[in-house]
Coordinates of C-alpha atoms (C1' of nucleotides) in Angstrom, one line a residue:
Chain J
M1 CA 62.2 75.1 32.8
P2 CA 61.1 75.1 29.2
S3 CA 59.5 71.9 27.9
T4 CA 61.1 70.3 24.9
R5 CA 57.8 69.6 23.4
T6 CA 57.3 72.9 21.7
A7 CA 59.4 73.2 18.5
N8 CA 62.6 74.5 19.9
R9 CA 64.6 76.8 17.5
P10 CA 67.0 75.4 15.0
S11 CA 69.6 75.3 17.7
K12 CA 72.8 77.2 16.7
L13 CA 74.3 73.9 15.5
L14 CA 72.7 74.5 12.2
D15 CA 73.6 78.2 11.8
G16 CA 76.3 77.8 9.3
A17 CA 74.9 74.7 7.7
V18 CA 71.7 75.4 5.9
G19 CA 69.8 78.6 5.5
V20 CA 66.3 78.4 6.8
T21 CA 64.5 75.8 4.7
T22 CA 64.1 72.6 6.7
P23 CA 65.5 69.6 4.8
R24 CA 63.2 66.7 4.4
S25 CA 65.2 63.7 3.3
V26 CA 67.2 61.4 5.5
N27 CA 70.3 61.9 3.4
E28 CA 70.1 65.6 3.7
I29 CA 69.9 65.6 7.5
F30 CA 72.7 63.1 7.6
E31 CA 74.9 65.3 5.6
V32 CA 74.0 68.3 7.7
L33 CA 75.0 66.5 10.8
R34 CA 78.2 65.1 9.3
D35 CA 79.0 68.7 8.2
A36 CA 78.4 69.8 11.7
V37 CA 81.0 67.3 12.8
V38 CA 83.5 68.4 10.1
S39 CA 83.0 72.0 11.1
Q40 CA 83.6 71.2 14.7
R41 CA 80.1 72.4 15.7
L42 CA 79.5 69.0 17.3
S43 CA 81.9 67.9 20.0
P44 CA 82.8 64.4 21.0
G45 CA 80.5 63.0 23.7
V46 CA 77.5 65.2 22.9
Q47 CA 74.3 63.2 23.0
L48 CA 72.2 63.3 19.9
K49 CA 68.7 63.2 21.3
E50 CA 66.0 62.2 19.0
Q51 CA 63.1 64.5 19.8
P52 CA 65.1 67.7 19.7
L53 CA 66.7 66.7 16.4
A54 CA 63.3 65.8 15.0
S55 CA 61.9 69.2 16.1
A56 CA 64.9 71.1 14.7
F57 CA 64.7 69.5 11.3
G58 CA 60.9 69.4 11.2
V59 CA 60.6 65.7 10.7
N60 CA 59.6 62.7 12.8
R61 CA 61.7 60.7 15.1
A62 CA 61.7 57.8 12.7
A63 CA 63.6 59.8 10.2
I64 CA 66.1 60.9 12.8
R65 CA 66.5 57.3 13.8
Q66 CA 67.7 56.4 10.3
V67 CA 70.1 59.3 10.3
L68 CA 71.5 58.2 13.7
A69 CA 71.9 54.6 12.3
K70 CA 74.0 55.9 9.4
L71 CA 76.1 58.1 11.7
A72 CA 76.8 55.1 13.9
N73 CA 77.7 53.1 10.8
C74 CA 80.3 55.7 9.9
K75 CA 81.7 55.5 13.4
L76 CA 80.8 59.2 13.8
A77 CA 78.6 58.2 16.7
V78 CA 78.2 55.4 19.1
H79 CA 75.0 53.8 20.1
R80 CA 74.4 52.8 23.7
L81 CA 71.5 50.5 24.5
N82 CA 68.5 52.3 26.0
R83 CA 70.7 55.3 26.5
G84 CA 70.8 56.9 23.0
V85 CA 73.5 57.8 20.6
F86 CA 76.5 60.1 21.3
V87 CA 79.0 61.8 19.1
A88 CA 82.0 59.5 19.0
S89 CA 85.0 60.1 21.2
P90 CA 87.9 58.5 19.4
S91 CA 90.4 56.7 21.6
R92 CA 94.1 57.2 21.1
E93 CA 94.4 54.0 19.2
E94 CA 91.6 55.0 16.9
A95 CA 93.3 58.3 16.4
V96 CA 96.5 56.8 15.2
S97 CA 94.6 54.4 13.1
I98 CA 92.7 57.2 11.4
F99 CA 95.9 59.1 10.7
H100 CA 97.7 56.1 9.3
A101 CA 94.7 55.1 7.2
R102 CA 94.6 58.7 5.9
R103 CA 98.2 58.4 4.8
V104 CA 97.5 55.2 3.0
V105 CA 94.3 56.3 1.3
E106 CA 95.4 59.8 0.4
T107 CA 98.7 58.6 -1.0
A108 CA 96.9 56.4 -3.4
I109 CA 94.6 59.3 -4.3
I110 CA 97.6 61.5 -5.0
E111 CA 99.1 58.9 -7.3
L112 CA 95.9 58.6 -9.2
A113 CA 95.5 62.3 -9.3
V114 CA 98.9 62.7 -10.8
E115 CA 97.9 60.4 -13.6
R116 CA 94.4 61.7 -14.3
M117 CA 94.4 65.4 -13.4
D118 CA 93.3 67.7 -16.2
A119 CA 93.4 71.5 -16.6
H120 CA 89.9 71.9 -15.4
G121 CA 90.6 70.0 -12.2
L122 CA 93.7 72.1 -11.6
R123 CA 91.8 75.3 -11.9
E124 CA 89.1 74.0 -9.5
L125 CA 91.7 73.1 -6.9
R126 CA 93.5 76.5 -7.2
T127 CA 90.2 78.3 -6.8
I128 CA 89.6 76.5 -3.6
I129 CA 93.1 77.2 -2.4
A130 CA 92.7 80.9 -3.1
Q131 CA 89.4 81.1 -1.2
E132 CA 91.0 79.2 1.6
Q133 CA 93.9 81.6 1.9
A134 CA 91.5 84.5 1.7
G135 CA 89.6 83.0 4.5
Y136 CA 92.6 82.7 6.7
L137 CA 93.7 86.2 6.0
S138 CA 90.3 87.7 6.8
G139 CA 90.2 85.8 10.0
K140 CA 87.3 83.5 9.0
L141 CA 88.9 80.3 10.4
R142 CA 85.8 78.2 10.3
E143 CA 85.2 78.9 6.6
A144 CA 88.9 78.4 5.8
S145 CA 89.0 75.2 7.6
K146 CA 86.0 74.0 5.7
L147 CA 87.7 75.0 2.4
S148 CA 90.8 73.0 3.5
V149 CA 88.6 70.0 3.8
Q150 CA 87.0 70.8 0.5
F151 CA 90.4 70.8 -1.1
H152 CA 91.1 67.3 0.0
R153 CA 87.6 66.2 -1.0
T154 CA 88.0 67.7 -4.5
L155 CA 91.4 66.1 -4.9
A156 CA 89.9 62.7 -4.1
Q157 CA 87.1 63.3 -6.5
K158 CA 89.5 64.2 -9.3
A159 CA 91.4 61.0 -8.6
G160 CA 88.4 59.2 -10.2
N161 CA 88.1 56.3 -7.7
S162 CA 84.7 56.5 -5.9
V163 CA 85.7 54.0 -3.3
L164 CA 88.8 55.8 -2.2
E165 CA 86.9 59.0 -2.3
Q166 CA 84.3 57.6 0.1
F167 CA 87.1 56.3 2.4
L168 CA 88.7 59.7 2.5
E169 CA 85.4 61.3 3.2
E170 CA 84.9 59.0 6.2
I171 CA 88.4 59.8 7.5
V172 CA 88.0 63.5 7.0
A173 CA 84.8 63.4 8.9
R174 CA 86.3 61.6 11.8
T175 CA 89.4 63.8 12.0
P176 CA 87.8 66.8 13.7
L177 CA 86.7 64.5 16.5
V178 CA 90.3 63.5 17.0
V179 CA 91.4 67.1 16.9
L180 CA 88.8 68.1 19.5
S181 CA 89.7 65.1 21.7
F182 CA 93.4 65.7 21.7
N183 CA 94.3 69.1 20.3
V184 CA 95.3 71.9 22.5
T185 CA 96.2 74.6 20.0
D186 CA 92.9 75.5 18.4
N187 CA 94.4 76.7 15.1
L188 CA 94.6 73.9 12.6
G189 CA 95.0 73.8 8.9
C190 CA 96.7 77.2 8.8
E191 CA 99.6 76.0 6.7
G192 CA 101.3 78.3 4.3
G193 CA 100.8 77.2 0.8
E194 CA 101.2 73.5 1.3
H195 CA 98.1 72.8 -0.7
A196 CA 99.4 74.9 -3.5
K197 CA 102.8 73.1 -3.6
I198 CA 100.9 69.8 -3.9
V199 CA 98.9 71.0 -6.8
D200 CA 102.1 72.2 -8.5
A201 CA 103.6 68.8 -8.1
I202 CA 100.5 67.2 -9.5
E203 CA 100.6 69.5 -12.5
A204 CA 104.3 68.6 -13.0
R205 CA 103.2 64.9 -12.9
D206 CA 105.8 64.4 -10.2
A207 CA 104.2 61.7 -8.2
A208 CA 107.1 61.2 -5.8
L209 CA 107.3 64.8 -4.9
A210 CA 103.5 65.1 -4.5
V211 CA 103.5 62.2 -2.2
R212 CA 106.4 63.6 -0.2
L213 CA 104.6 66.9 0.2
L214 CA 101.4 65.2 1.2
H215 CA 103.2 63.2 3.9
E216 CA 104.8 66.4 5.2
H217 CA 101.4 68.1 5.1
L218 CA 99.8 65.3 7.1
G219 CA 102.8 65.2 9.4
H220 CA 102.3 68.8 10.3
L221 CA 98.7 68.1 11.3
E222 CA 99.6 65.1 13.4
N223 CA 102.4 67.0 15.1
K224 CA 99.9 69.6 16.3
L225 CA 98.1 67.0 18.4
A226 CA 99.1 66.2 21.9
F227 CA 98.5 62.5 22.1
D228 CA 100.0 62.3 25.5
E229 CA 97.6 64.7 27.2
H230 CA 94.3 63.0 26.9
L231 CA 91.5 65.3 27.7
Q232 CA 89.0 62.5 27.5
P233 CA 87.5 62.9 31.1
D234 CA 86.0 66.2 30.0
E235 CA 83.7 64.3 27.8
L236 CA 80.7 64.6 30.1
E237 CA 81.2 68.2 30.9
R238 CA 81.4 69.1 27.2
A239 CA 78.4 67.0 26.6
I240 CA 76.2 68.9 29.1
F241 CA 77.5 72.2 28.0
H242 CA 76.8 71.6 24.3
S243 CA 73.7 69.6 25.0
L244 CA 71.4 69.9 22.1
G245 CA 67.8 71.1 22.7
S246 CA 68.5 72.7 26.1
A247 CA 68.9 76.2 24.6
N248 CA 67.0 78.3 27.0
D249 CA 68.2 81.8 26.0
Chain N
M1 CA 48.8 34.8 -5.2
P2 CA 49.6 34.6 -1.5
S3 CA 49.2 37.7 0.5
T4 CA 52.4 39.1 2.1
R5 CA 50.5 39.9 5.3
T6 CA 50.8 36.5 6.9
A7 CA 54.2 35.8 8.4
N8 CA 56.0 34.2 5.5
R9 CA 58.7 31.8 6.4
P10 CA 62.2 32.8 7.1
S11 CA 62.8 32.9 3.4
K12 CA 65.7 30.6 2.5
L13 CA 68.0 33.6 2.4
L14 CA 68.6 33.1 6.1
D15 CA 69.1 29.4 6.0
G16 CA 72.9 29.4 6.4
A17 CA 73.0 32.6 8.4
V18 CA 71.5 32.1 11.8
G19 CA 70.1 29.1 13.5
V20 CA 66.5 29.6 14.4
T21 CA 66.3 32.4 17.0
T22 CA 65.1 35.6 15.5
P23 CA 67.7 38.3 16.1
R24 CA 66.3 41.5 17.7
S25 CA 68.8 44.2 17.4
V26 CA 69.3 46.4 14.3
N27 CA 73.0 45.6 14.2
E28 CA 72.3 41.8 14.2
I29 CA 69.9 42.1 11.3
F30 CA 72.3 44.3 9.5
E31 CA 75.1 41.8 9.8
V32 CA 72.9 38.9 8.8
L33 CA 72.0 40.8 5.6
R34 CA 75.6 41.8 4.9
D35 CA 76.6 38.2 5.4
A36 CA 73.9 37.2 3.0
V37 CA 75.6 39.5 0.4
V38 CA 79.0 38.1 1.2
S39 CA 77.7 34.6 0.8
Q40 CA 76.1 35.5 -2.5
R41 CA 72.7 34.6 -1.2
L42 CA 71.6 38.1 -2.2
S43 CA 72.0 39.0 -5.9
P44 CA 72.4 42.5 -7.3
G45 CA 69.1 44.2 -8.1
V46 CA 67.0 42.3 -5.7
Q47 CA 64.5 44.5 -3.9
L48 CA 64.6 44.5 -0.2
K49 CA 61.0 45.0 0.7
E50 CA 60.4 46.2 4.2
Q51 CA 57.3 44.2 5.3
P52 CA 58.7 40.8 4.3
L53 CA 62.0 41.5 6.0
A54 CA 60.2 42.7 9.1
S55 CA 58.1 39.6 9.2
A56 CA 61.1 37.3 8.5
F57 CA 63.1 38.8 11.4
G58 CA 60.2 39.3 13.7
V59 CA 60.6 43.0 14.1
N60 CA 58.8 46.1 13.0
R61 CA 59.3 48.0 9.8
A62 CA 61.0 50.8 11.6
A63 CA 63.8 48.6 12.7
I64 CA 64.2 47.3 9.1
R65 CA 64.3 50.8 7.9
Q66 CA 67.3 51.5 10.0
V67 CA 69.0 48.4 8.7
L68 CA 68.3 49.5 5.1
A69 CA 69.7 52.9 5.9
K70 CA 72.9 51.3 7.0
L71 CA 73.1 49.0 4.0
A72 CA 72.7 52.0 1.7
N73 CA 75.3 53.8 3.6
C74 CA 77.8 51.0 2.9
K75 CA 76.9 51.2 -0.8
L76 CA 75.6 47.6 -0.5
A77 CA 72.2 48.8 -1.5
V78 CA 70.7 51.8 -3.3
H79 CA 67.7 53.7 -2.3
R80 CA 65.2 54.9 -4.9
L81 CA 62.7 57.4 -3.8
N82 CA 59.2 56.0 -3.3
R83 CA 60.3 52.8 -4.8
G84 CA 62.3 51.1 -2.1
V85 CA 65.8 49.8 -1.6
F86 CA 67.6 47.3 -3.9
V87 CA 70.8 45.4 -3.6
A88 CA 73.5 47.4 -5.3
S89 CA 74.5 46.5 -8.9
P90 CA 78.0 47.8 -9.2
S91 CA 78.9 49.4 -12.5
R92 CA 82.1 48.6 -14.3
E93 CA 83.7 51.8 -13.0
E94 CA 82.7 50.9 -9.4
A95 CA 84.1 47.4 -10.0
V96 CA 87.5 48.6 -11.0
S97 CA 87.4 51.2 -8.2
I98 CA 86.7 48.5 -5.7
F99 CA 89.5 46.3 -6.9
H100 CA 92.0 49.1 -7.0
A101 CA 90.9 50.2 -3.5
R102 CA 91.3 46.7 -2.3
R103 CA 94.9 46.6 -3.6
V104 CA 95.6 49.9 -1.8
V105 CA 94.0 48.9 1.5
E106 CA 95.2 45.3 1.7
T107 CA 98.7 46.2 0.8
A108 CA 98.8 48.5 3.8
I109 CA 97.3 45.8 5.9
I110 CA 99.9 43.3 4.8
E111 CA 102.7 45.7 5.6
L112 CA 101.3 46.3 9.1
A113 CA 100.8 42.6 9.5
V114 CA 104.4 41.8 8.7
E115 CA 105.4 44.1 11.5
R116 CA 102.9 43.1 14.1
M117 CA 102.0 39.5 13.5
D118 CA 102.6 37.1 16.4
A119 CA 102.6 33.4 16.9
H120 CA 99.0 33.3 18.0
G121 CA 97.9 35.2 14.9
L122 CA 99.8 32.9 12.6
R123 CA 98.2 29.9 14.2
E124 CA 94.8 31.4 13.8
L125 CA 95.3 32.2 10.1
R126 CA 96.7 28.7 9.4
T127 CA 93.7 27.2 11.1
I128 CA 91.4 29.1 8.8
I129 CA 93.4 28.1 5.7
A130 CA 93.2 24.5 6.7
Q131 CA 89.4 24.6 7.1
E132 CA 89.2 26.5 3.8
Q133 CA 91.2 23.8 2.0
A134 CA 89.1 21.1 3.6
G135 CA 86.0 22.9 2.5
Y136 CA 87.2 23.0 -1.1
L137 CA 88.2 19.4 -1.1
S138 CA 84.9 18.3 0.3
G139 CA 83.0 20.3 -2.2
K140 CA 81.5 22.8 0.2
L141 CA 82.2 25.8 -2.0
R142 CA 79.9 28.1 -0.1
E143 CA 81.6 27.4 3.2
A144 CA 85.1 27.5 1.7
S145 CA 84.4 30.8 0.1
K146 CA 83.2 32.2 3.4
L147 CA 86.4 31.0 5.0
S148 CA 88.4 32.7 2.3
V149 CA 86.8 35.9 3.2
Q150 CA 87.4 35.1 6.9
F151 CA 91.1 34.8 6.1
H152 CA 91.3 38.3 4.7
R153 CA 89.2 39.6 7.6
T154 CA 91.4 38.0 10.2
L155 CA 94.5 39.3 8.5
A156 CA 93.1 42.8 8.6
Q157 CA 92.3 42.3 12.3
K158 CA 95.8 41.2 13.1
A159 CA 97.2 44.3 11.3
G160 CA 95.9 46.3 14.3
N161 CA 94.4 49.2 12.4
S162 CA 90.6 49.4 13.0
V163 CA 90.0 51.9 10.2
L164 CA 91.8 49.8 7.5
E165 CA 90.0 46.8 8.9
Q166 CA 86.7 48.5 8.4
F167 CA 87.6 49.6 4.9
L168 CA 88.5 46.1 4.0
E169 CA 85.3 44.8 5.4
E170 CA 83.4 47.2 3.2
I171 CA 85.4 46.2 0.1
V172 CA 85.0 42.5 0.9
A173 CA 81.3 42.9 1.3
R174 CA 80.9 44.6 -2.1
T175 CA 83.1 42.2 -4.0
P176 CA 80.6 39.4 -4.3
L177 CA 78.2 41.9 -5.9
V178 CA 80.9 42.6 -8.5
V179 CA 81.5 38.9 -9.0
L180 CA 77.8 38.2 -9.5
S181 CA 77.5 41.1 -11.9
F182 CA 80.5 40.3 -14.1
N183 CA 81.7 36.8 -13.4
V184 CA 80.9 34.0 -15.8
T185 CA 82.8 31.2 -14.2
D186 CA 81.1 30.5 -10.9
N187 CA 84.1 29.1 -9.2
L188 CA 86.0 31.7 -7.3
G189 CA 88.5 31.7 -4.6
C190 CA 89.7 28.1 -5.4
E191 CA 93.3 29.1 -5.5
G192 CA 95.9 26.6 -4.5
G193 CA 97.7 27.6 -1.4
E194 CA 98.1 31.2 -2.1
H195 CA 96.8 32.2 1.3
A196 CA 99.4 29.8 2.8
K197 CA 102.2 31.4 0.9
I198 CA 101.2 34.8 2.1
V199 CA 101.2 33.7 5.7
D200 CA 104.7 32.1 5.2
A201 CA 106.0 35.4 3.9
I202 CA 104.5 37.3 6.8
E203 CA 106.1 34.9 9.2
A204 CA 109.4 35.4 7.5
R205 CA 108.9 39.2 7.9
D206 CA 109.4 39.6 4.1
A207 CA 107.1 42.5 3.4
A208 CA 108.1 42.8 -0.3
L209 CA 107.3 39.2 -0.9
A210 CA 104.1 39.2 1.0
V211 CA 102.9 42.2 -1.0
R212 CA 103.9 40.7 -4.3
L213 CA 102.1 37.5 -3.4
L214 CA 99.0 39.5 -2.4
H215 CA 99.0 41.3 -5.7
E216 CA 99.2 38.1 -7.6
H217 CA 96.4 36.7 -5.5
L218 CA 94.2 39.7 -6.2
G219 CA 95.2 39.6 -9.8
H220 CA 94.0 36.0 -10.1
L221 CA 90.6 37.1 -8.8
E222 CA 90.4 40.1 -11.1
N223 CA 91.4 38.0 -14.1
K224 CA 88.5 35.7 -13.5
L225 CA 86.0 38.5 -14.2
A226 CA 84.8 39.3 -17.6
F227 CA 84.6 43.1 -17.5
D228 CA 83.9 43.3 -21.2
E229 CA 80.8 41.2 -21.2
H230 CA 78.5 43.3 -19.0
L231 CA 75.5 41.3 -17.9
Q232 CA 74.1 44.4 -16.3
P233 CA 70.8 44.5 -18.3
D234 CA 69.8 41.3 -16.6
E235 CA 69.3 43.2 -13.4
L236 CA 65.6 43.2 -13.6
E237 CA 65.4 39.5 -14.5
R238 CA 67.6 38.5 -11.6
A239 CA 65.5 40.7 -9.4
I240 CA 62.2 39.1 -10.1
F241 CA 63.7 35.6 -10.0
H242 CA 65.2 36.2 -6.5
S243 CA 62.3 38.3 -5.3
L244 CA 62.2 38.1 -1.6
G245 CA 58.9 37.3 0.1
S246 CA 57.2 35.8 -2.9
A247 CA 58.0 32.2 -1.9
N248 CA 54.8 30.4 -2.7
D249 CA 56.0 26.8 -2.4
Chain T
dC1 C1' 75.2 66.7 57.2
dA2 C1' 75.8 62.6 54.5
dA3 C1' 73.9 58.4 52.6
dC4 C1' 70.3 55.6 51.2
dA5 C1' 65.7 54.8 49.1
dA6 C1' 61.5 56.0 46.7
dA7 C1' 59.1 58.6 43.3
dT8 C1' 59.2 61.6 39.3
dT9 C1' 60.9 62.9 34.9
dA10 C1' 63.0 62.2 30.6
dT11 C1' 64.5 59.5 26.8
dT12 C1' 64.7 55.6 24.1
dG13 C1' 62.4 51.4 22.0
dT14 C1' 58.3 49.5 19.8
dT15 C1' 53.9 49.3 17.6
dG16 C1' 50.1 50.4 14.7
dA17 C1' 47.7 53.1 11.4
dC18 C1' 47.1 56.6 7.6
dG19 C1' 48.2 59.0 3.3
dA20 C1' 51.0 59.4 -1.0
dT21 C1' 53.3 57.5 -4.9
dT22 C1' 54.3 53.9 -7.9
dT23 C1' 53.3 49.8 -10.2
dT24 C1' 50.2 46.5 -12.2
dG25 C1' 46.1 44.9 -14.4
dT26 C1' 42.0 46.0 -17.0
dT27 C1' 39.3 48.0 -20.5
dA28 C1' 37.9 51.0 -24.2
dG29 C1' 39.2 52.9 -28.6
dG30 C1' 41.9 53.3 -32.9
Chain D
dC1 C1' 46.2 43.6 -32.8
dC2 C1' 48.2 47.4 -30.6
dT3 C1' 47.9 51.7 -27.8
dA4 C1' 46.2 54.8 -24.2
dA5 C1' 43.4 56.0 -20.5
dC6 C1' 41.5 54.2 -16.2
dA7 C1' 41.1 51.4 -11.9
dA8 C1' 43.1 48.5 -8.3
dA9 C1' 46.8 46.7 -5.5
dA10 C1' 51.1 47.1 -3.3
dT11 C1' 54.7 49.5 -1.3
dC12 C1' 56.9 53.3 0.6
dG13 C1' 56.9 57.6 3.6
dT14 C1' 55.1 59.8 7.6
dC15 C1' 53.2 60.3 11.9
dA16 C1' 51.3 59.9 16.7
dA17 C1' 50.8 57.2 20.7
dC18 C1' 52.2 53.6 24.1
dA19 C1' 55.6 50.8 26.8
dA20 C1' 60.1 50.1 28.9
dT21 C1' 64.4 51.6 30.6
dA22 C1' 67.6 54.9 32.6
dA23 C1' 68.6 59.3 35.0
dT24 C1' 67.3 62.8 38.1
dT25 C1' 65.2 64.7 41.8
dT26 C1' 63.2 64.5 46.2
dG27 C1' 62.4 62.8 50.7
dT28 C1' 63.8 60.2 54.6
dT29 C1' 66.9 58.4 58.1
dG30 C1' 71.2 57.4 60.6

DNA sequence: CAACAAATTATTGTTGACGATTTTGTTAGG
DNA sequence: CCTAACAAAATCGTCAACAATAATTTGTTG
């Protein structure tokens, strides 16, 4: 039984996140963990223990504590008194709220993007789409999924409203938790050219079409989820299997 | 020059917030400080020093540190390296983003509220409106302003989408900072019965009317602000005048 | 063999102290 | 009189250790 005192290795959770250098700042650790959620490397219900995280990132527990406070503030984690913080397990109601809110926020973003998009932004978006498609074709689903998220993020950025951009970021970060809680088919985001069509509509300044395409796009994602079959009870099992810091191999 | 070591008094910032009992939990302190922002007891640019806050709330600096991390996460405060955290001073761009995002979010909330509002919710809203009007008539502007915020909060709650509710909460919390940064006329929220008309439209299930009334309502607030005259440079002056923990009387 | 109870372990919550960086106040020089 | 270098204070950033609570294991008993 290995003691958790000795600096346990960076714990595969961070494999695809950051190279080797240990980040120091609270914000960097926060973004790494949020990225771990977005990339589905952190599953709902997993406990985020302080000492293992501190060892993994090479910082003190106090710093981790601030990170966990921020994660809980974003609703990406829940804090149980004297028990620790756990990755959030969205309920069915939260899930539908998240998807509805996403329609609201991203619709507004699209409408702004149609007004303000410039040639540089269009190029940037199409570059991301190309990389995303290449990722799907080469079988790199993780990377492609991340690029899909990056597409929506960049779109929000080009809309030029920092508040809506932040809201979309929060929604996008919580969506993977919903997918992991309710999805059965593990392939998500593998739509054929829907992003490209949206960009075309934006370039044509056709707001109505762009919004319609977006709604169809989001609808496809929602339809992949099985809201009836709730695999919530598995929460604890997943938690112990993905338990951070118990890597004994 | 009094030393900040000795437990300085609860620092009038908390006068209207909580009775006497010192809250213990991080979340409670966070909400007290957020409420202080909403109530305009904390001005943009004010430094939130850790030791005075810890003394005021009767907790350790570590707890305050988590609170400040959450405040920074909500964009209610900014964190400067090795310099501390300060109450946010929204720029003009942030201000217009906040107002635009509010239109987007609260429009969606109104539409949901029209669908889902019940008799109990209507009573609750009208009770708040009555108290708000009474507050205005009796000259208690602070309390009335708080009730005005409470109206929008309750409306969001009755819409039944927790994500949109949280988004509106964040917007509402940041709005006072915008007002303090750009407003010249200090009377805000003293509209005559606009809230009541919105509730009437909701009761009549007239979504279009309710949305139109809401937009007019928000437009009145925006028109009160002088976005041209930027009193941003005063940041430092306000900071030193409202400096927390230097109460020497 | 199952169920209950006590002891052990592990994790969180809290506290205090130390070093680093920035800011402020002072002083010498132009 | 103003400017620049220097000294002092204050604040943040980091860390290690202690106390309290919950979970786990072990031992006992019906």
